[in-house]
Coordinates of C-alpha atoms in Angstrom, one line a residue:
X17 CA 107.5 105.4 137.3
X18 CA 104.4 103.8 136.4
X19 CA 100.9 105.0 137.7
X20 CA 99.9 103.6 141.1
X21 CA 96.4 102.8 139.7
X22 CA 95.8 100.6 142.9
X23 CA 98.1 101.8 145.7
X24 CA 100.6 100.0 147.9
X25 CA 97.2 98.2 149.4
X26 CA 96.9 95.9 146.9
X27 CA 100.5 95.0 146.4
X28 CA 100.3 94.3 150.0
X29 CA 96.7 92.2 149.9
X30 CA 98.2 90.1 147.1
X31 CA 101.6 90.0 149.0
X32 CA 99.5 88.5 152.5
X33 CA 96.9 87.3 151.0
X34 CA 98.5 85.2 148.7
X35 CA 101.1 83.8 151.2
X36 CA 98.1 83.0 153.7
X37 CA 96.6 80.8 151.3
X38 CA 99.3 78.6 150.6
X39 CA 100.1 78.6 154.1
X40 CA 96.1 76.9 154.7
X41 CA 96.4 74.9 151.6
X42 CA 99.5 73.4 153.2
X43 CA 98.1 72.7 156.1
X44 CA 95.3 71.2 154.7
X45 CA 97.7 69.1 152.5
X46 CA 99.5 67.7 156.0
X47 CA 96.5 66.8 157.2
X48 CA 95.5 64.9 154.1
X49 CA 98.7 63.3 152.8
X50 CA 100.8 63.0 156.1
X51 CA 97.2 62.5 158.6
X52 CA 99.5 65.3 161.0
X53 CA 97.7 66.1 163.9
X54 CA 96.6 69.6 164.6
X55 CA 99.0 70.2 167.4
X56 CA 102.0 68.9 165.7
X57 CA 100.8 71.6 162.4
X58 CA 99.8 74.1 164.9
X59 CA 102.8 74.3 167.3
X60 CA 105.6 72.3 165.5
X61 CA 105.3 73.4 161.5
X62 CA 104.0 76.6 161.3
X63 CA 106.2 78.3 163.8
X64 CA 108.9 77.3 160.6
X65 CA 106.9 78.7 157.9
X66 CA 105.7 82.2 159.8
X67 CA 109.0 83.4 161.0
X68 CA 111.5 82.8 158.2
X69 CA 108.6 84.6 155.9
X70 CA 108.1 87.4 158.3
X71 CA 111.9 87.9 158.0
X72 CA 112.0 87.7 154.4
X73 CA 110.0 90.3 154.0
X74 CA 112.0 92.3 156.4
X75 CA 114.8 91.9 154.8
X76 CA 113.1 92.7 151.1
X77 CA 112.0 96.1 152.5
X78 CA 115.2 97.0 154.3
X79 CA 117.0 96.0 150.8
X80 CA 114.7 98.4 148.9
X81 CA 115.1 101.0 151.6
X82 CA 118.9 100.8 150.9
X83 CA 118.4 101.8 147.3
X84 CA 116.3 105.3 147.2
X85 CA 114.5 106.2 143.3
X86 CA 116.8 108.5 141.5
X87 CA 114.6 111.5 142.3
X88 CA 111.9 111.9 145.0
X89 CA 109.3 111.9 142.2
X90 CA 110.2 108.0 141.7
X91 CA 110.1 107.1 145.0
X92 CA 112.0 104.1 146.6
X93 CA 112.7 101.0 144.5
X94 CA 109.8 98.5 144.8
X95 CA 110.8 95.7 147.2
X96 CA 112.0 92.0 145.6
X97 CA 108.9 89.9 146.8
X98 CA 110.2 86.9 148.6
X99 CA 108.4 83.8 150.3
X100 CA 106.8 80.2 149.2
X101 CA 106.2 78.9 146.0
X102 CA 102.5 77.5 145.8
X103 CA 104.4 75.1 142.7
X104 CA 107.1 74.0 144.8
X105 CA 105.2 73.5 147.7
X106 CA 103.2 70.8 146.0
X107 CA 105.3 69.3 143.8
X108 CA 107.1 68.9 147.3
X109 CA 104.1 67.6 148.8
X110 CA 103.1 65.1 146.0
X111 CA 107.0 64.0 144.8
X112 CA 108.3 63.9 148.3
X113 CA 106.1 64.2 151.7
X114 CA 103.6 61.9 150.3
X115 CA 106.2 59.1 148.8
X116 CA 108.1 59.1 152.2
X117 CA 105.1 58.8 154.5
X118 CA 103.7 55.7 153.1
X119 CA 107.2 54.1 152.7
X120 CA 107.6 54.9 156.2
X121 CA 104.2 53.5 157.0
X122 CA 105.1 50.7 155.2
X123 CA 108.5 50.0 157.3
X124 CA 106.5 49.5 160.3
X125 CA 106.6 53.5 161.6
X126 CA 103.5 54.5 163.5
X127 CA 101.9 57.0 161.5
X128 CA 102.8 60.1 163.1
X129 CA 106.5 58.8 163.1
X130 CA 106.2 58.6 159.8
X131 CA 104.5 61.8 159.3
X132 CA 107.8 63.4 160.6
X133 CA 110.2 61.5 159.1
X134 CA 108.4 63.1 155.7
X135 CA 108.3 66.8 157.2
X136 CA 112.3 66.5 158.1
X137 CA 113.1 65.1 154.7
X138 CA 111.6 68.5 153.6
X139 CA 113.4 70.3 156.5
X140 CA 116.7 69.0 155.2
X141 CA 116.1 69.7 151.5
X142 CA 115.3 73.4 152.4
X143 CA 118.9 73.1 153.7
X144 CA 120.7 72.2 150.7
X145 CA 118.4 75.2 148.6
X146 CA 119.5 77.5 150.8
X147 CA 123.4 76.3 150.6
X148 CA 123.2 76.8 147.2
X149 CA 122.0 79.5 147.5
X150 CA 124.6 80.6 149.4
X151 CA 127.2 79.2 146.8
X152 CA 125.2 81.0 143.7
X153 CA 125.1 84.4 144.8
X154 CA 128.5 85.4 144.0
X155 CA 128.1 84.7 140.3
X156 CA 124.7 85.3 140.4
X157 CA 124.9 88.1 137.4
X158 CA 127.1 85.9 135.6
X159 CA 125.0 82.4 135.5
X160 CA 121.7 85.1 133.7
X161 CA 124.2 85.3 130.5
X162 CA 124.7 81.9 129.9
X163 CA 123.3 78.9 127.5
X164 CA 121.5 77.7 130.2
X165 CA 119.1 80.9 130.3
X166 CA 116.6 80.0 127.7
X167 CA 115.8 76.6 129.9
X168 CA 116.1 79.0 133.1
X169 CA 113.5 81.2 131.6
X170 CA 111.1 78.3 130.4
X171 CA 111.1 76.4 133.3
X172 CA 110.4 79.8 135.4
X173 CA 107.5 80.3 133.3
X174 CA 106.1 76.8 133.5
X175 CA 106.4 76.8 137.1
X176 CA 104.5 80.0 137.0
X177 CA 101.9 79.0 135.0
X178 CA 102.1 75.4 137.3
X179 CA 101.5 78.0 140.0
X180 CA 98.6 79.4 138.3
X181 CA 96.8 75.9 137.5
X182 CA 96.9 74.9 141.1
X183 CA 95.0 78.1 142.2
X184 CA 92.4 77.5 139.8
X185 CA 90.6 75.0 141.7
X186 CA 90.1 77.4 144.7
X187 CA 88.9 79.9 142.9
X188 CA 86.2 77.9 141.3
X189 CA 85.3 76.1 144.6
X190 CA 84.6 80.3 145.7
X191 CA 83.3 81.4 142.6
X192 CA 82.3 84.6 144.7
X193 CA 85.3 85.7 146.6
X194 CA 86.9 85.0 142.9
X195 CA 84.2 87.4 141.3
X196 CA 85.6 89.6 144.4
X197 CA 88.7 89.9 142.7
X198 CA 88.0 90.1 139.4
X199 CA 85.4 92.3 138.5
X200 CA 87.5 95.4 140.2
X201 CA 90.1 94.2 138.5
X202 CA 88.3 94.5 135.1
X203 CA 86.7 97.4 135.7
X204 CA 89.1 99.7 137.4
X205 CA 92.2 98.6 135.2
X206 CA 91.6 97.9 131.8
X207 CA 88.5 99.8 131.4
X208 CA 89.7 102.4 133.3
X209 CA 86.5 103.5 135.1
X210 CA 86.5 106.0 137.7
X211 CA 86.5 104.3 141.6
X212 CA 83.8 105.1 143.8
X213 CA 84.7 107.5 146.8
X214 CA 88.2 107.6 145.5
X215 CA 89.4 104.5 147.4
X216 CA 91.8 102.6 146.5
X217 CA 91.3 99.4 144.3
X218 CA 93.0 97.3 146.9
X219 CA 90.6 98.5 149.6
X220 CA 87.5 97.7 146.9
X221 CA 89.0 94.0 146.3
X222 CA 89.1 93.6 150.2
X223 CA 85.9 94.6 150.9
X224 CA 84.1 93.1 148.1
X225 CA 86.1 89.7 148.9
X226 CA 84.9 90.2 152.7
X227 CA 81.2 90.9 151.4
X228 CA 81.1 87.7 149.4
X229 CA 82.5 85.8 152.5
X230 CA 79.9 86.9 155.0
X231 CA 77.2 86.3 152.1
X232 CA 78.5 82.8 151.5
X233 CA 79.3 81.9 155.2
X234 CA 82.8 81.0 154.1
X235 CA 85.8 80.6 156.8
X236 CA 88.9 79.7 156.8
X237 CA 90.6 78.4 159.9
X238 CA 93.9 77.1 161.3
X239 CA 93.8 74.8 164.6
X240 CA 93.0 77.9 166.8
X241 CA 95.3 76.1 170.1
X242 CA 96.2 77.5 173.0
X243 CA 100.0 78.8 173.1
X244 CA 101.7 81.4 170.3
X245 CA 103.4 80.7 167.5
X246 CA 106.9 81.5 168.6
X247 CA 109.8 79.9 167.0
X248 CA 111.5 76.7 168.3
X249 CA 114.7 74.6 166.9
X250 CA 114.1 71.7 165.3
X251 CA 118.1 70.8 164.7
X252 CA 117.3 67.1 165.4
X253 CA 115.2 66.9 162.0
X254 CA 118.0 68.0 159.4
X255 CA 119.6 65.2 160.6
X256 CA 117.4 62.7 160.8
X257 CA 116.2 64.0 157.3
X258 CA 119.3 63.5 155.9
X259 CA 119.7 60.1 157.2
X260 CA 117.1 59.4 155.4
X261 CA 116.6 61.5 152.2
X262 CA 120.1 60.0 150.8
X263 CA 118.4 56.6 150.8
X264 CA 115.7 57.1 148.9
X265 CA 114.6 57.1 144.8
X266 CA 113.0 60.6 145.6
X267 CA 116.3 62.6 146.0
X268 CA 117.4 62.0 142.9
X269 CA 114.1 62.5 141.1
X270 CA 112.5 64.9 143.0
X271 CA 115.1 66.6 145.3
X272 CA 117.9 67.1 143.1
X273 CA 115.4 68.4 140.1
X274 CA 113.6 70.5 142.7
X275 CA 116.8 72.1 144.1
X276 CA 117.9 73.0 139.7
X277 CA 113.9 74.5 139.4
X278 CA 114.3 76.8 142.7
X279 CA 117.5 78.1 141.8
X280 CA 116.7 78.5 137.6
X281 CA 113.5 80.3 139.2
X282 CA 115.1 82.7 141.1
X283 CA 117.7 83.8 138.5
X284 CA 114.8 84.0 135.7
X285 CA 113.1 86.4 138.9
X286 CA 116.1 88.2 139.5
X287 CA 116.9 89.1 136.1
X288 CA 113.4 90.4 135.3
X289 CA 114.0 93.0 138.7
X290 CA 117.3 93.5 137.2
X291 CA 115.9 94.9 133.7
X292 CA 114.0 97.8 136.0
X293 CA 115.9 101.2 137.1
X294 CA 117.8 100.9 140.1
X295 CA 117.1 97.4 141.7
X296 CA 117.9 95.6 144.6
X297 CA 121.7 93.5 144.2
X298 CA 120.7 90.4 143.1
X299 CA 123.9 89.0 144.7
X300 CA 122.7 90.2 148.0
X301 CA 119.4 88.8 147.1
X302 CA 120.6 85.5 146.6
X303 CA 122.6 85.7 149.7
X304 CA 120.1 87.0 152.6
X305 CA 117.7 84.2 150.5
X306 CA 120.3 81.4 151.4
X307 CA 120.8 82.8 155.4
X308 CA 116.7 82.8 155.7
X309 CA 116.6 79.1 153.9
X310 CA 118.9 77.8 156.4
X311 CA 117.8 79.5 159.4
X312 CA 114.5 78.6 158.8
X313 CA 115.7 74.7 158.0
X314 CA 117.0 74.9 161.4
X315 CA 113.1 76.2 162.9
X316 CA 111.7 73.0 161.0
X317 CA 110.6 74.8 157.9
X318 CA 109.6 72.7 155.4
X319 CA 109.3 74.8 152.1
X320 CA 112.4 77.1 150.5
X321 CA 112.2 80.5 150.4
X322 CA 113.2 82.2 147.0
X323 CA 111.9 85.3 144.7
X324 CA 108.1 85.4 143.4
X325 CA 107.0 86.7 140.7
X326 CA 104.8 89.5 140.1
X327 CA 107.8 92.6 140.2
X328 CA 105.9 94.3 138.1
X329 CA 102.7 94.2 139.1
X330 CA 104.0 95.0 142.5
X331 CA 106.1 98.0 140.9
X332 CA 102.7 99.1 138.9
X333 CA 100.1 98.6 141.6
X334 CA 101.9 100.1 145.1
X335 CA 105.5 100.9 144.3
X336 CA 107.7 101.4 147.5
X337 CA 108.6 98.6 150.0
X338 CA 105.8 99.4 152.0
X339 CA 104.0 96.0 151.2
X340 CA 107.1 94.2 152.6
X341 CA 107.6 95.8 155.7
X342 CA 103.8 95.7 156.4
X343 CA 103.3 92.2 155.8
X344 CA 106.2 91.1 157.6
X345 CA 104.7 93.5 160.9
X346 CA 101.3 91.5 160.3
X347 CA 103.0 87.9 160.1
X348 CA 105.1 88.8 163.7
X349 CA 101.9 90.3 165.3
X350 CA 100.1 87.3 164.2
X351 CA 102.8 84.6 166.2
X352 CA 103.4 86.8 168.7
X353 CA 99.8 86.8 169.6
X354 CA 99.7 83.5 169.1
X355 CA 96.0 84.0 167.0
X356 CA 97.1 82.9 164.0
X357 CA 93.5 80.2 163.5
X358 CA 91.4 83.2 164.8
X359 CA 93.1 85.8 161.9
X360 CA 92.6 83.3 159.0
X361 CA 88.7 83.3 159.7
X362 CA 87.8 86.4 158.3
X363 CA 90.6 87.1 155.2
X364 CA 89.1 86.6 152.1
X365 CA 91.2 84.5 151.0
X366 CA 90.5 83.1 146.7
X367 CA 89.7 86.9 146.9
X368 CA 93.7 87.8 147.6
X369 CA 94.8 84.6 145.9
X370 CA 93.1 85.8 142.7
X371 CA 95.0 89.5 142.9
X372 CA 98.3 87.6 143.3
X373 CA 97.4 85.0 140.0
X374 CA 97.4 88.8 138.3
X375 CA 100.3 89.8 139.2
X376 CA 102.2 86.3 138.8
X377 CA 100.8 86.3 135.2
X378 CA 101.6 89.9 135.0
X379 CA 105.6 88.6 135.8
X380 CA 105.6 85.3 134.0
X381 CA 104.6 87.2 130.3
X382 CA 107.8 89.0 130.9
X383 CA 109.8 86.5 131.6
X384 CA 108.1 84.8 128.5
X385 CA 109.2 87.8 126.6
X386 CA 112.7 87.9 127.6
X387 CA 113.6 84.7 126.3
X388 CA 115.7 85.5 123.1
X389 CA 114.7 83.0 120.9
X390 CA 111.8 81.3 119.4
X391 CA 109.9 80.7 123.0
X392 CA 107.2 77.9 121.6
X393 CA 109.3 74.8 121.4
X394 CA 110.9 75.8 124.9
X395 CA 107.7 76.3 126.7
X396 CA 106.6 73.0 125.4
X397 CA 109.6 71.0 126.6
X398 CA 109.3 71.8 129.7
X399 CA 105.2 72.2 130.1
X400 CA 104.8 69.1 128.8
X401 CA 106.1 66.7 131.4
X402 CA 103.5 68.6 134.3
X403 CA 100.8 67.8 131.5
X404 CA 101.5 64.3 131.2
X405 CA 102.4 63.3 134.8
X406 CA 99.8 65.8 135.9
X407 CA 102.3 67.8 138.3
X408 CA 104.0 64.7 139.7
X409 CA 107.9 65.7 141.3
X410 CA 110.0 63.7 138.5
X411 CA 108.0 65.6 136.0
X412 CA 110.7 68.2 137.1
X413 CA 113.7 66.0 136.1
X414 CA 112.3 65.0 132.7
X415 CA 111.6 68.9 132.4
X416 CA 115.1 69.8 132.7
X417 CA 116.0 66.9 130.2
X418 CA 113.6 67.8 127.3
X419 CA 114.6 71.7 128.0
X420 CA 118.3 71.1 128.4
X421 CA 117.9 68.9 124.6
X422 CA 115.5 71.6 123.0
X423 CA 117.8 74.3 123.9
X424 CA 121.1 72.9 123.1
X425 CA 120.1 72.0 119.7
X426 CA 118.4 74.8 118.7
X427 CA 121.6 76.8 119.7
X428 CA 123.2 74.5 117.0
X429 CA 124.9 72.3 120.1
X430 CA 124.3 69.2 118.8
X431 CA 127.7 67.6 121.1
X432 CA 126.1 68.9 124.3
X433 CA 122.5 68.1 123.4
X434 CA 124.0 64.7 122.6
X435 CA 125.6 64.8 126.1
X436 CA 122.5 65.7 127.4
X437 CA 120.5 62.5 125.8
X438 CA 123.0 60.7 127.7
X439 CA 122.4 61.6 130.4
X440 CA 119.2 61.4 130.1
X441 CA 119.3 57.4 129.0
X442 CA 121.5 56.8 132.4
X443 CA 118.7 58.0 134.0
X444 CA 116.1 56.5 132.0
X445 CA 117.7 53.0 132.4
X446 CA 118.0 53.5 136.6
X447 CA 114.3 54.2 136.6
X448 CA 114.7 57.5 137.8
X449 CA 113.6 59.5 135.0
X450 CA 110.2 58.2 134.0
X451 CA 109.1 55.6 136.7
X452 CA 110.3 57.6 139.9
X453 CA 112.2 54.5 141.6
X454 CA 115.7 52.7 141.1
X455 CA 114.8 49.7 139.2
X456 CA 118.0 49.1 136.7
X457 CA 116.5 47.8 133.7
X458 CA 117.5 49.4 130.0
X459 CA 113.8 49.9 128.5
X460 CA 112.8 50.9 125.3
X461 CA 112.5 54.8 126.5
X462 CA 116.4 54.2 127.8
X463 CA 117.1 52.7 124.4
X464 CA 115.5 55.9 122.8
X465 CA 117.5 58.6 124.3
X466 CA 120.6 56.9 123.8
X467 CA 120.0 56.5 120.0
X468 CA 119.5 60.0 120.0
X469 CA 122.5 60.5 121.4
X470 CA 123.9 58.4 118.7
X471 CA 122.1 60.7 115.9
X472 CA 123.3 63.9 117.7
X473 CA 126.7 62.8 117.7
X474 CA 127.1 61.7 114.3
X475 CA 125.1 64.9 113.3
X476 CA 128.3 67.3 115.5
X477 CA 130.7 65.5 113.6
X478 CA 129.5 65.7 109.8
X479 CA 129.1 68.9 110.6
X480 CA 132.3 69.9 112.2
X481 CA 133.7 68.0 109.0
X482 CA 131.8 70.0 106.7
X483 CA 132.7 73.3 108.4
X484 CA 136.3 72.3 107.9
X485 CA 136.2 71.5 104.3
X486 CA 134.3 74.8 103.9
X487 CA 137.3 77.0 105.4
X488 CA 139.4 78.0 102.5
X489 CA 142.9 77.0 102.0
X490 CA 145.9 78.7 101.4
X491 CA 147.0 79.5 98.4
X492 CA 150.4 78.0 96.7
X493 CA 153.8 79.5 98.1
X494 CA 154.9 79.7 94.2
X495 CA 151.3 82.1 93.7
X496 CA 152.3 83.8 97.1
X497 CA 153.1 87.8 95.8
X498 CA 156.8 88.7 96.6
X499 CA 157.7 89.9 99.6
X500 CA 158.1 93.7 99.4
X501 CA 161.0 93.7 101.3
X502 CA 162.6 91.4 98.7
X503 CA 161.6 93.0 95.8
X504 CA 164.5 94.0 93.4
X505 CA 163.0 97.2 92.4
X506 CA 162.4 98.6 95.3
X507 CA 164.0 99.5 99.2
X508 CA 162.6 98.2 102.2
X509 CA 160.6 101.7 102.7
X510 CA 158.9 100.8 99.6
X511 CA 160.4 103.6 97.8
X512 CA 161.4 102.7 93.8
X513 CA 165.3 102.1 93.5
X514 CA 165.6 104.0 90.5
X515 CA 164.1 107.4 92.3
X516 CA 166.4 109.9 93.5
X517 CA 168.0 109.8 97.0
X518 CA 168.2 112.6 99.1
X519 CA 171.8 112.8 99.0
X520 CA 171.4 112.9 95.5
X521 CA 168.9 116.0 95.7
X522 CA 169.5 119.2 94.0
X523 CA 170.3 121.6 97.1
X524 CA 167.7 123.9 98.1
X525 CA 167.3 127.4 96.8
X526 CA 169.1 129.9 99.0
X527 CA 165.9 132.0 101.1

């Protein structure tokens, strides 16, 4: 087992910490993009997004607790960390809630009608992930072995890094709850110096964070209303989602592509735990991932659950599953109390968010490395459509494309990559591809995937013909050697005819 250099502390400060964030900065983005009001956030939303995470990480820590280290030395296996995705959650917010909403503002909706209408389109599409899910998880070691894993593990990087770029701007809007962070990181881990008191480095992060908050006079509060955050059912918004997600532009170009990106996620995820000693099942994984997705669809949760990285900065920094089971204690006590605005207040929170961007870049350089061939021209197929739509939803889809095309070609596929460009000129000519609506109209961008398609094609046929004019023929029946059964000079047992038989055989001398 590694060295626990920081202690299960920090695991669990990066584990809460980092969750907490995203949990404000969605908040934030409801009140921005869908003008919610704080007591439809307050006692509607984040009753969905508390409880299926507290149970998540319930069920992480009772999965690791089912699979004890191979000798009391190792300790228990570190727990799977589960909850939101700060990518997904706003590529969600920008590709979906915020399309919706004004469309629905636009119909004639009142505002927080169409604030809802948004929120249950979400509600509905955490349905179908967690279906999926459901669906994948009894293949789920199989699907880690096929063609498709080179574009599973670029697009889990680029979301990671994705994940990474978002949380800069919070960390350089606190520049001293990030210094928080960072200078014990620097200074207790790489350069190894010895920690003062002998505490912990997660307890140093904390209080340094907390220091530079009080210094600043930074807080960070939710709508602090009266009532708890206990969950209700919210059955009525799957269906009204679904009434209304299957008539929009957005499924197809941001729901279906999101639904591909959390699944190809959670397998890259998965098969990084996998490559440690004794892990979790990632069958099981999948599953109780799938039962949480849809139970928490059904408490109006918003965002999918699914596998974060970090394993092994979680495994380095506080193996065990204590992390797990104390954040999901701290998320119950927190809606059972119904204090949840009061708690935010004094978390430093850029302080925890920058311990988790560690230990996500800690997980996404492995999953970098595991990729089995050259990495470059992956990683910029699928980077480069976040770059160049600056993190828009159908920059997802045209991922997937350019991925799907690298990664078939390079694996000398040129039929499928062909079948892939396609595809990807049906798309381009419905509009959904590039321009994120269905307008029908075949484009020069349409006309430029199908002509690669054309190339790709004729490039899998000369070749097929060329490997079958390489394969060498069969020689003559006249230059054929004789049969040795039907040679003249010998017996079927290949014996000479002219050699003695043992009939024929002088007798044996008398003993």
């Amino acid at each position: 087992m590694p060295e626990k250099v920081g202690g299960a502390g920090l695991s669990l400060l990066a584990l809460l910490g980092g969750q907490l964030l995203l949990i404000y900065m969605v908040q934030a983005q409801m009140a921005d993009v869908l003008v919610s009001k704080p007591e439809f956030v307050y006692l509607t939303v984040l009753p969905g997004l508390v409880w299926p995470l507290a149970l998540a990480w319930f069920y992480s820590a009772w999965q690791a607790r089912k699979h004890p280290g191979s000798s009391p030395q190792a300790g228990w296996v570190t727990a799977i960390p589960l909850g939101y995705s700060m990518a997904s959650a706003v590529l969600l917010g920008v590709g979906l809630l915020g399309p919706i909403f004004r469309q629905g503002v636009a119909q004639g909706n009142q505002i927080q009608q169409a604030g809802n209408l948004a929120w249950s389109a979400a509600v509905a599409l955490t349905l179908l992930i967690g279906l999926c899910q459901l669906m994948l998880a009894p293949v789920a070691h199989r699907l880690t072995r096929a063609l498709s894993l080179p574009v599973c593990l670029a697009l889990g990087a680029a979301l990671a890094g994705l994940s990474l770029l978002l949380r800069l701007p919070w960390l350089v809007q606190h520049p001293l709850m990030a210094l928080g962070g960072l200078l014990p990181m620097v200074a207790f881990l790489m350069a190894g110096l010895p920690r003062p008191f002998g505490l912990s480095l997660g307890w140093i992060v904390f209080g340094l964070g907390l220091c530079a908050q009080l210094a600043s006079g930074t807080t960070f509060e939710l709508p602090d209303l009266s009532g708890s955050l206990l969950p209700n059912w919210q059955i009525t918004w799957i269906e009204d989602g679904f009434q209304y997600l299957w008539l929009q532009p957005e499924f197809f170009s941001v729901g279906i592509p999101l639904i591909v990106a959390a699944l190809a996620r959670d397998l890259v995820l998965l098969r990084e735990c996998q490559s440690q000693p004794n892990p979790p099942s990632a069958r099981a994984t999948l599953l109780g991932l799938g039962l949480l997705n849809v139970l928490g669809a059904g408490l109006g949760c918003g965002l999918p659950l699914g596998v974060l990285p970090g394993f092994l900065g979680y495994r380095r920094w506080g193996a065990g599953q204590f992390y797990a089971q104390a954040g999901g204690l701290w998320l119950a006590a927190f809606g059972l109390l119904g204090g949840f605005g009061t708690a935010f207040s004094w978390l430093p929170l850029p302080t925890l968010g920058l311990i988790l961007v560690a230990q996500l870049l800690t997980s996404a350089a492995s999953s970098v490395n595991q990729i089995g061939v050259q990495p470059g021209y992956l990683l910029v197929a699928c980077w480069l459509p976040f770059t160049a739509n600056s993190g828009e939803g159908f920059a997802l889809l045209v991922g997937l494309v350019w991925g799907s095309i690298a990664v078939t070609a390079r694996a000398d596929r040129l039929g499928e990559a062909a079948w892939v460009c396609l595809a990807g000129s049906l798309l381009a000519y419905t509009g959904m591809l590039h321009r994120n609506l269905w307008d029908p109209d075949f484009d020069p961008q349409a006309g430029a995937y199908l002509v690669t398609a054309v190339l790709l094609r004729i490039g899998h046929v000369m070749r097929a013909g060329a490997a079958a004019e390489s394969v060498p023929q069969p020689p003559p029946a006249e230059l054929l050697p004789p049969d040795s059964s039907e040679s003249p000079d010998k017996l079927a047992c290949d014996t000479p005819a002219d050699s003695p038989l043992v009939e024929d055989a002088p007798p044996a001398p008398a003993s």
